[in-house]
Coordinates of C-alpha atoms in Angstrom, one line a residue:
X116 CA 13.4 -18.0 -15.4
X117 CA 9.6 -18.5 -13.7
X118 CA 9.0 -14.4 -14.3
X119 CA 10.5 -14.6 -18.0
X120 CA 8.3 -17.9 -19.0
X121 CA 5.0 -17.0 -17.0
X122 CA 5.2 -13.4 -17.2
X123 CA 7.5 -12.3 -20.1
X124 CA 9.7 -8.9 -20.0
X125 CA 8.6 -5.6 -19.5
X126 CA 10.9 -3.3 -21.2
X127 CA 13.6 -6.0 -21.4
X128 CA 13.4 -6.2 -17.3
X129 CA 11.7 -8.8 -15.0
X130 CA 8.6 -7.5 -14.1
X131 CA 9.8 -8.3 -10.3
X132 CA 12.6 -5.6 -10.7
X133 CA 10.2 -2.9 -11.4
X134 CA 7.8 -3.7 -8.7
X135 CA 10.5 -4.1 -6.3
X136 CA 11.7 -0.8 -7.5
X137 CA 8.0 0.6 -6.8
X138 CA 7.6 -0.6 -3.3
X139 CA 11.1 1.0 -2.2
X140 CA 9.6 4.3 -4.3
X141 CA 7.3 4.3 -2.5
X142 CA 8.6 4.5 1.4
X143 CA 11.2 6.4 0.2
X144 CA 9.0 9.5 -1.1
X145 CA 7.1 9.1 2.3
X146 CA 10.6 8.9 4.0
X147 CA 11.4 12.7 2.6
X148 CA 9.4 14.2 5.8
X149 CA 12.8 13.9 7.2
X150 CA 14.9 16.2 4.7
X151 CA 12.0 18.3 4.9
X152 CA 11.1 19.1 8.8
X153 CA 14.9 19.4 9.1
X154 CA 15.1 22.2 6.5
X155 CA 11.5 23.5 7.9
X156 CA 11.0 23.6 10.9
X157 CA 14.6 24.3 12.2
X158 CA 13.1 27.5 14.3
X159 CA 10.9 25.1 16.4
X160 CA 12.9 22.5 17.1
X161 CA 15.4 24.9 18.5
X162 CA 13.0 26.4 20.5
X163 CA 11.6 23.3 21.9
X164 CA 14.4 21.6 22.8
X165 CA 16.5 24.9 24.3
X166 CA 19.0 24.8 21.6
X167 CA 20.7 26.6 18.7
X168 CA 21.2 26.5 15.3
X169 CA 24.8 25.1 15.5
X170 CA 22.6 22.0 17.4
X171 CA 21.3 21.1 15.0
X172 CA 24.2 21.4 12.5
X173 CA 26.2 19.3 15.1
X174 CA 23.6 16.6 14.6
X175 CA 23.3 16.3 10.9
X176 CA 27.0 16.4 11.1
X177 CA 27.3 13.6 13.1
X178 CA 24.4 11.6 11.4
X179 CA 25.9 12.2 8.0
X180 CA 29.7 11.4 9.3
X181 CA 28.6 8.4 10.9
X182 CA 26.5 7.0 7.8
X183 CA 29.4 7.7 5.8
X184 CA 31.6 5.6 8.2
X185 CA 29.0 3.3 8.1
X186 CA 28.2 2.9 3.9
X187 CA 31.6 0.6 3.3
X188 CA 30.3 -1.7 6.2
X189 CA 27.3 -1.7 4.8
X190 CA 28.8 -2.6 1.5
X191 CA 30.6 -5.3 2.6
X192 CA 27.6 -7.0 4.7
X193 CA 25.2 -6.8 1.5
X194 CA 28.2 -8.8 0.0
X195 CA 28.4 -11.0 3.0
X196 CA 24.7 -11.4 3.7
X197 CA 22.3 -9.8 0.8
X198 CA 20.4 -6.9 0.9
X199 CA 17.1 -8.3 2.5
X200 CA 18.7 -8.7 5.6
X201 CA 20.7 -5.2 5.5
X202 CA 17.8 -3.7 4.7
X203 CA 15.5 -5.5 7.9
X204 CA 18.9 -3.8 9.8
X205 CA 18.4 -0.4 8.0
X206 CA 14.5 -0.6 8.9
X207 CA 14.8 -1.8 12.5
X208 CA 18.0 1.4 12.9
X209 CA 15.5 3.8 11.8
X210 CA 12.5 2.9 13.9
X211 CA 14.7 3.3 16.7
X212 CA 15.9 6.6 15.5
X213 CA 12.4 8.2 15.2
X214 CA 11.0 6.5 18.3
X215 CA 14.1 7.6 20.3
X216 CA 13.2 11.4 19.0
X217 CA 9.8 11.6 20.1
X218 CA 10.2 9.0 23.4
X219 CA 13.2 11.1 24.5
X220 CA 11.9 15.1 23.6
X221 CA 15.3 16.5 24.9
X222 CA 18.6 17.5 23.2
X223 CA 19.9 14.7 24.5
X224 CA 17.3 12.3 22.7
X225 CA 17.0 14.5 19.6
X226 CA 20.9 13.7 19.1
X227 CA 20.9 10.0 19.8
X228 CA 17.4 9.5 17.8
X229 CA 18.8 11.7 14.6
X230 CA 22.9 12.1 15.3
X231 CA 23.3 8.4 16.0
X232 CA 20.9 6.0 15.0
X233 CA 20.2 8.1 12.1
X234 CA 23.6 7.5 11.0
X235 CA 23.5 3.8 11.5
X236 CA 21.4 3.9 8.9
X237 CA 23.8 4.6 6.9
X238 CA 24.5 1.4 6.3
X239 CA 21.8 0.7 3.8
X240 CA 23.2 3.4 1.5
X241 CA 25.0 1.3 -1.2
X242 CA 21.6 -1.1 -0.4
X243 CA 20.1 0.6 -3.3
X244 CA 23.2 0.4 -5.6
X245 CA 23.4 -3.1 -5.9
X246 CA 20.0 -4.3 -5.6
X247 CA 19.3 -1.9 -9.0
X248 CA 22.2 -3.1 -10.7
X249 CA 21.6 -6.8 -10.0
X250 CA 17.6 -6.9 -10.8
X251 CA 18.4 -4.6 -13.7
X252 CA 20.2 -5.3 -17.2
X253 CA 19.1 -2.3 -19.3
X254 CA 17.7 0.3 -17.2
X255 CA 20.1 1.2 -14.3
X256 CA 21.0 4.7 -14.6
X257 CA 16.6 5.1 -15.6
X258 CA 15.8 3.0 -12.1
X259 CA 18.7 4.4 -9.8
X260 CA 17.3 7.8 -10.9
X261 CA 13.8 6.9 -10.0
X262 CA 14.4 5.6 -7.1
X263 CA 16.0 8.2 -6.1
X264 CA 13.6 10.8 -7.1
X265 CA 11.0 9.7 -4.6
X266 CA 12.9 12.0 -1.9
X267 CA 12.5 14.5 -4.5
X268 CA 9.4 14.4 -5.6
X269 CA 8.3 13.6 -1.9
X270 CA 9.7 17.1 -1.2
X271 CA 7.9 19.3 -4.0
X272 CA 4.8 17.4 -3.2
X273 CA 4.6 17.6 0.5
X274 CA 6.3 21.1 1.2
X275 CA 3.2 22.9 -0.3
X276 CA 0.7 21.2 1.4
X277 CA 2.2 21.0 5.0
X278 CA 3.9 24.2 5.2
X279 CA -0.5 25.3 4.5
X280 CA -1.1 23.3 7.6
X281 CA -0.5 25.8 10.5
X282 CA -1.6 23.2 13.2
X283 CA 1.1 20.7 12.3
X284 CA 4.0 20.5 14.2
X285 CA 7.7 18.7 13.7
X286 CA 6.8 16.3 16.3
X287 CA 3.6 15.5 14.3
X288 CA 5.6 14.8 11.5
X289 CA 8.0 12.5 13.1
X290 CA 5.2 10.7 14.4
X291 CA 4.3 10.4 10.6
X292 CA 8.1 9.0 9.8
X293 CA 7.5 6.6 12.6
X294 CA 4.3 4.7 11.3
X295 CA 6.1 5.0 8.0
X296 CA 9.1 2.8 9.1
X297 CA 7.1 0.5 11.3
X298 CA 5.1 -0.5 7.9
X299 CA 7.9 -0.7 6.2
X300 CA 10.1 -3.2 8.6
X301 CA 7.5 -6.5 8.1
X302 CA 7.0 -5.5 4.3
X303 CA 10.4 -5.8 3.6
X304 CA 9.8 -9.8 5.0
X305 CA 7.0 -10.5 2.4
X306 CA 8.5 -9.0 -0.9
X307 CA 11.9 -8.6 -1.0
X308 CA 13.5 -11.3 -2.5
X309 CA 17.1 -12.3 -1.2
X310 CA 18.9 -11.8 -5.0
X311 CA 18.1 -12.5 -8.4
X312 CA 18.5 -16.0 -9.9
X313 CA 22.2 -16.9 -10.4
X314 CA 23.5 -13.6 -8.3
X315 CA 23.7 -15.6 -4.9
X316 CA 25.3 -18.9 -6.3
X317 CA 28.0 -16.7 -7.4
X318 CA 28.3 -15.1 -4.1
X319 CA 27.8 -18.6 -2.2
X320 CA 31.0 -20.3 -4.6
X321 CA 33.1 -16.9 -4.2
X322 CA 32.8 -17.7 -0.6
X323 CA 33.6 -21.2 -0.8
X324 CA 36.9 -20.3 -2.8
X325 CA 38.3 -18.4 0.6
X326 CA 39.7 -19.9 2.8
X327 CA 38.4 -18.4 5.1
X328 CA 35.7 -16.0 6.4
X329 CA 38.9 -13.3 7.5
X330 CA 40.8 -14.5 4.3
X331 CA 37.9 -13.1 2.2
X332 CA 37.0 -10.1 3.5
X333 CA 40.2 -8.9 4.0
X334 CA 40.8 -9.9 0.3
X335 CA 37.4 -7.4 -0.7
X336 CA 38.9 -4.8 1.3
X337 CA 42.4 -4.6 -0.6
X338 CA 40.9 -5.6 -3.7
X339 CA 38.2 -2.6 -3.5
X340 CA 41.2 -0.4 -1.8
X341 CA 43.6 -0.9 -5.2
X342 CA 40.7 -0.3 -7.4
X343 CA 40.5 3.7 -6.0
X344 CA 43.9 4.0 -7.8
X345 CA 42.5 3.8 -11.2
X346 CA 42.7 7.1 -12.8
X347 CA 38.6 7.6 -14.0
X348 CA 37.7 6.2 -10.3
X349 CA 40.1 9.1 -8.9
X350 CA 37.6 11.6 -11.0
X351 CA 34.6 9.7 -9.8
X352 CA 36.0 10.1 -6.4
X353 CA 36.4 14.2 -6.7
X354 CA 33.0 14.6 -8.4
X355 CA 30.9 12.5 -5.8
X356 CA 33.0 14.2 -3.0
X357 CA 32.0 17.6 -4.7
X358 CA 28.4 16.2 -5.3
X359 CA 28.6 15.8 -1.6
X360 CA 29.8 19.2 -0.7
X361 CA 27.2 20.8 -3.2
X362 CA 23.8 18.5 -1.5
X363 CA 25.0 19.1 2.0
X364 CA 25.5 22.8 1.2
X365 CA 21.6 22.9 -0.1
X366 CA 20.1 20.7 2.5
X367 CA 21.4 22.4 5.4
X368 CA 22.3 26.0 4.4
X369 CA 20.1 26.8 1.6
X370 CA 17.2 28.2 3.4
X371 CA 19.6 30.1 5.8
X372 CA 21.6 31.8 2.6
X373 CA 17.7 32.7 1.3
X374 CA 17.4 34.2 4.3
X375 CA 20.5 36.2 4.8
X376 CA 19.8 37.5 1.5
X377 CA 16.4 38.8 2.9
X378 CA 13.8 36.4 0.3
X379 CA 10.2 36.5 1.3
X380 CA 9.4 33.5 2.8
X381 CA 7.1 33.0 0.0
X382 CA 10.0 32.9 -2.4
X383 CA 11.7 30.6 0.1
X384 CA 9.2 28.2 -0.1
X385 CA 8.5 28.2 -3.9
X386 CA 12.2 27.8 -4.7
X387 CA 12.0 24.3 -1.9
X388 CA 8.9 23.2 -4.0
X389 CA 10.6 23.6 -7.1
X390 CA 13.6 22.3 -6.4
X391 CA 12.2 18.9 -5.4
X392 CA 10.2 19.1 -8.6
X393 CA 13.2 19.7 -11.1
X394 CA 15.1 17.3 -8.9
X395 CA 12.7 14.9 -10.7
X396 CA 12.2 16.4 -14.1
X397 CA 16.3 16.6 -14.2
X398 CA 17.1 13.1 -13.0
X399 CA 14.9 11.2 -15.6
X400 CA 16.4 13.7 -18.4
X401 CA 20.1 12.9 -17.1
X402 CA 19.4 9.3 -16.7
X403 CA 18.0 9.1 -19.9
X404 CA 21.4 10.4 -21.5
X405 CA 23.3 8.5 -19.2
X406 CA 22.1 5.6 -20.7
X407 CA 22.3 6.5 -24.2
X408 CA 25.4 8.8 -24.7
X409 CA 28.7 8.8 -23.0
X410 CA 28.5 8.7 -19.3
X411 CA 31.3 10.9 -18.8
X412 CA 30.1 13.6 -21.1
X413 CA 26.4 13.8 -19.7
X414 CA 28.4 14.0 -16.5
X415 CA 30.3 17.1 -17.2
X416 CA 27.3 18.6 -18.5
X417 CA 25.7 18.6 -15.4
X418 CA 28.7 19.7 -13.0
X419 CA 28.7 22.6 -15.6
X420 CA 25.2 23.4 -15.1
X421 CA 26.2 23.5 -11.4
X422 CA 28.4 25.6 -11.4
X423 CA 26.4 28.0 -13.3
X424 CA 23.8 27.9 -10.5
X425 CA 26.0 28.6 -8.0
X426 CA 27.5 31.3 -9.6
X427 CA 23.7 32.8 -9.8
X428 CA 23.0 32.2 -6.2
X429 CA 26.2 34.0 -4.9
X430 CA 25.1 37.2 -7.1
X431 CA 21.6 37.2 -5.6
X432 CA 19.8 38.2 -8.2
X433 CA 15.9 38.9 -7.4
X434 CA 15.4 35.6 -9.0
X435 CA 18.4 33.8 -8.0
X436 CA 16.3 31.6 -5.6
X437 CA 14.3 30.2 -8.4
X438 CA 16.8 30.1 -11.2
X439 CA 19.3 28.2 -8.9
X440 CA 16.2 26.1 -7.9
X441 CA 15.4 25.3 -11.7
X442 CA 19.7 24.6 -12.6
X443 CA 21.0 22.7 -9.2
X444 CA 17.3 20.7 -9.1
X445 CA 17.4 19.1 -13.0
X446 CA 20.9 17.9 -12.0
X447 CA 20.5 16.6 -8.3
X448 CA 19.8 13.2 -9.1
X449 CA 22.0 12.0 -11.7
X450 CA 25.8 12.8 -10.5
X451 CA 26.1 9.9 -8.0
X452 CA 24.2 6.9 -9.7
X453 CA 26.1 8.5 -13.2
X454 CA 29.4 8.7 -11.2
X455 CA 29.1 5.2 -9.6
X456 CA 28.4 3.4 -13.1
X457 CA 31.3 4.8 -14.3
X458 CA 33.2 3.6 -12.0
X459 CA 32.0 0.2 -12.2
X460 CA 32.4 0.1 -15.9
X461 CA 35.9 1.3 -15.9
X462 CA 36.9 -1.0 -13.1
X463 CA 34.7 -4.4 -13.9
X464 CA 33.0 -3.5 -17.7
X465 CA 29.6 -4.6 -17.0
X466 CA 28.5 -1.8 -14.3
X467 CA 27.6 -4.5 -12.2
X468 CA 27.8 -2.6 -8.7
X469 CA 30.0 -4.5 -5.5
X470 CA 28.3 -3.3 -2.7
X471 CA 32.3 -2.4 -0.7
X472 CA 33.2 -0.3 -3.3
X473 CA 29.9 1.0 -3.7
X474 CA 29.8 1.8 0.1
X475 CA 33.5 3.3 -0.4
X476 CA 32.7 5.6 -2.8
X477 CA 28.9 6.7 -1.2
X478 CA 31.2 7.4 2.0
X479 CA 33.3 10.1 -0.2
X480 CA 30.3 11.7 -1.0
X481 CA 28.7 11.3 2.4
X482 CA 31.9 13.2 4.0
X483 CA 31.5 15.9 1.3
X484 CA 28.1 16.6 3.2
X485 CA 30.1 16.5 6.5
X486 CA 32.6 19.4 5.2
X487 CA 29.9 21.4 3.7
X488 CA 27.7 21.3 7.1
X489 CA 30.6 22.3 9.2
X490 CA 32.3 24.6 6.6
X491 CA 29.1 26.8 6.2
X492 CA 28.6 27.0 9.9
X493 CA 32.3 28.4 10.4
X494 CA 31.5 30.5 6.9
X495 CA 28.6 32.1 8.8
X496 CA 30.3 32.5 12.2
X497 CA 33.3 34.4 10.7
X498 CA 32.1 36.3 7.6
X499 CA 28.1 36.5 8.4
X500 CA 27.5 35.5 5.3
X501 CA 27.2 31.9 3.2
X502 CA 29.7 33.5 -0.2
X503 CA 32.4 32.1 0.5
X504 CA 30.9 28.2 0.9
X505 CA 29.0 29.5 -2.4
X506 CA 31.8 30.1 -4.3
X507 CA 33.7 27.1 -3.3
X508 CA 30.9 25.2 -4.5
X509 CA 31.0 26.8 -7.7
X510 CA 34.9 26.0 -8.2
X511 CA 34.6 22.3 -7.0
X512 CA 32.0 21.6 -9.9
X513 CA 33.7 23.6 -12.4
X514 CA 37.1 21.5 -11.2
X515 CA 34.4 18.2 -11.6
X516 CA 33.5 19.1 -15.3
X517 CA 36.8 19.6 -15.9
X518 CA 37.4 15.7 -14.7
X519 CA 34.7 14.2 -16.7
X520 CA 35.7 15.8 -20.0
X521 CA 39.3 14.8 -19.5
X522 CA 38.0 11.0 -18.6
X523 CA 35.9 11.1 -21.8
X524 CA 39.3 12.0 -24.3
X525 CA 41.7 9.9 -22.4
X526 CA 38.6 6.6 -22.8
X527 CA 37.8 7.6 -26.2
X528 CA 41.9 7.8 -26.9
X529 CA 42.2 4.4 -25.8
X530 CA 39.1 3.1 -27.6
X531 CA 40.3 4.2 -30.8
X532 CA 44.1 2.7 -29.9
X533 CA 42.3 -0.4 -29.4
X534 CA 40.4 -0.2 -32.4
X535 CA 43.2 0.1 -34.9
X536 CA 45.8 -3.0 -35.4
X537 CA 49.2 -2.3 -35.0
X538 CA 51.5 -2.3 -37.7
X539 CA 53.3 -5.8 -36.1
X540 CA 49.9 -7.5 -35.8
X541 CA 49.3 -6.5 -39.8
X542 CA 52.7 -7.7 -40.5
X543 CA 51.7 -11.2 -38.9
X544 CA 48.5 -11.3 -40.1

C-alpha cells in the first residue's frame, strides 16, 4: 500500500513493478551477447578450441536439456523460497559459467562453462513468469513481452555494430558477459524485493497448512502433474513444445541453412539484425492483442504466420532470408508468455503463474530446443541439407494453429452453455 498512497499508479501498476521490470530489461539485453557470439562466431571457437561444428551442437544440447531438467526445480524453489533468492542462485550459476569459459580455454572448459553451468541456469527460467504475474495485475502479457524482448532487441542492436568490429573476438565478448553478471549478482541484493504485499503471507500459511515440508511438495508435484491433463493445457503443451522446436531450429541452424543455400554474408547478417528487430516490433503487437482479444485466437494467428515463414525459407527464394526474418521475428516473443497465460487461466482463472507448473511447461518448450538441435544436426549429416527440419517446422505450427483455434470454439461453446439457463433452473425460478 506505501507505493499506491505515496506514489499512486502508473498505468494501473505499482510503479515498483515497472522499474523492477526495467532493471531485469536491462541485463537481459546486455545478456544477448550470448545468443549472439554463439550464432557468430561459431567458425572461431571451433578453430580455437580444435573442435567441430557437432561440438558445439553437443553443448547447446546439453545446456538446453539440462535447463529444461532444471526449469520445474526451479519452479518449485521460487515457490519454496521466492524469486530473490533463485535469482542470487541463477546469477552466481552464470558467473561461474562465463568465468569457467574463459579460465578454462579448452573443450573441456568450454563444455562445463556453457554445457553445464549454463544449464543450471536454467533454473531461473519460470523466475520471470511469476515475478511478472505477481507485480502485475493489468499488463502481463505487455511486460512478459518486454521483458523478453531485451534479448531481442539486444540482438538487432549489437549484431551491427560488433560484427563492424574486426578486432573483437568471442573471448572478448565473454569477457563482456562476465562483468555483466558480476554487476548483476550484488544488484539483485539492493532492489529486488522478496514478493509483493500479501503474495508471501499466502505462500508462508500454504506452508503452514502441510504437514510437512515432504507432504507439500510432493502435494505441488501431483497437483501440477493432474493439471497437464486438462484438454487447453494439452494444446499449450504442443504449441510451446513446437515454439521450442521452431527457436532452437533458428538459433542454432539458421545461419548454417543461409549458408547452405549460398546467401552473401551480407544478407546473413541483415536478416540476424532484422530478426532481433521484428522480434521486438512483433512481441509488443502480439502482446497487445493478447491482452485485448482472445488469447487463443491471437495465438493461432501467430503459429499461422509461422508456418508461412517456414514454408518461404524451405523455397529459398532470393528474399527468403529477409521475408522469414520479417514473419518468424514479429511472432518470436509472444507464443510462450501467450501460451503460459492461457494455461493459467484455464487451470486457476486469474493467470496468476505457479512457478512448478510454470517450470513444467518452460521444460516442454526447452526440450523442443533439444530435438531441434539434434534433429538438424542428423538432418545435415544424412541429407546435406536443413529441408527436412524446415518442413517439419512448418507442419508442427500449422498442427499448433490448428490447436488454438479448436481451444477457442470448444471455450467459447462452453461460455455460451454457461451463459444461458437451463430449462430446469427456468422451471424453478
Amino acid at each position: 500500500m506505501a507505493f499506491r498512497t505515496s506514489y499512486g499508479l502508473w498505468f494501473r501498476e505499482q510503479p515498483y513493478a515497472w522499474l523492477l521490470l526495467l532493471f531485469l530489461w536491462v541485463f537481459g539485453f546486455a545478456g544477448s551477447l550470448s545468443r549472439f557470439v554463439m550464432a557468430y562466431y561459431q567458425a572461431e571457437i571451433t578453430a580455437d578450441l580444435g573442435v567441430g561444428r557437432s561440438f558445439l551442437g553437443f553443448t547447446w544440447s546439453t545446456a538446453t536439456l539440462l535447463g529444461a531438467l532444471c526449469a520445474p526445480l526451479g519452479g518449485w524453489l521460487v515457490d519454496r523460497i521466492g524469486y530473490k533468492k533463485v535469482l542470487l542462485i541463477v546469477a552466481a550459476a552464470n558467473l561461474l559459467s562465463v568465468g569457467t569459459v574463459l579460465l578454462f580455454r579448452s573443450p573441456a572448459g568450454f563444455y562445463a562453462g556453457i554445457g553445464i553451468l549454463g544449464g543450471i541456469g536454467g533454473l531461473g527460467a519460470s523466475v520471470t513468469y511469476v515475478l511478472v504475474t505477481n507485480w502485475f495485475k493489468h499488463h502481463r502479457a505487455k511486460a512478459l513481452t518486454i521483458l523478453g524482448s531485451a534479448g531481442s532487441l539486444g540482438l538487432a542492436v549489437l549484431t551491427p555494430l560488433l560484427t563492424r568490429m574486426q578486432s573483437l573476438d568471442w573471448s572478448t565478448v565473454y569477457l563482456i558477459l562476465l562483468l555483466n553478471a558480476a554487476l548483476f549478482l550484488p544488484l539483485i541484493l539492493f532492489l529486488v524485493k522478496p514478493s509483493p504485499e500479501g503474495i508471501e503471507e499466502e505462500g508462508q500459511a500454504g506452508r503452514q497448512a502441510s504437514s510437512s515440508p515432504a507432504a507439500s511438495s510432493a502435494l505441488s508435484w501431483r497437483a501440477s502433474l493432474a493439471h497437464l491433463r486438462h484438454p487447453v493445457v494439452g494444446v499449450v503443451m504442443f504449441a510451446l513444445l513446437t515454439c521450442g522446436f521452431s527457436m532452437g531450429t533458428v538459433e542454432m541452424h539458421m545461419v548454417a541453412i543461409h549458408q547452405t543455400a549460398h546467401v552473401p554474408e551480407a544478407m546473413i547478417a541483415s536478416a540476424l539484425s532484422l530478426l532481433g528487430l521484428l522480434e521486438l516490433v512483433g512481441g509488443l503487437t502480439f502482446s497487445l492483442l493478447i491482452d485485448r482479444m482472445s488469447r487463443t485466437r491471437a495465438l493461432a494467428v501467430l503459429y499461422l504466420l509461422r508456418t508461412g515463414a517456414f514454408v518461404l525459407l524451405w523455397i529459398h527464394l532470393p528474399l527468403s532470408p529477409l521475408a522469414f526474418s520479417l514473419l518468424f521475428g514479429a511472432t518470436y516473443l509472444g507464443a510462450v508468455p501467450g501460451g503460459i497465460l492461457v494455461a493459467g487461466e484455464a487451470l486457476h482463472g486469474s493467470g496468476k503463474a505457479s512457478g512448478l507448473q510454470t517450470g513444467l511447461f518452460l521444460s516442454i518448450h526447452q526440450l523442443g530446443g533439444v530435438l531441434a538441435a539434434l534433429g538438424g544436426g542428423l538432418n545435415y549429416d544424412t541429407l546435406q541439407d536443413y529441408q527436412l527440419l524446415i518442413a517439419l517446422n512448418a507442419g508442427f505450427s500449422l498442427a499448433a494453429a490448428a490447436g488454438y483455434a479448436a481451444c477457442r470454439k470448444s471455450m467459447s461453446a462452453r461460455q455460451r452453455s454457461q451463459a444461458t439457463p437451463s430449462p430446469q433452473k427456468e422451471g424453478a425460478v
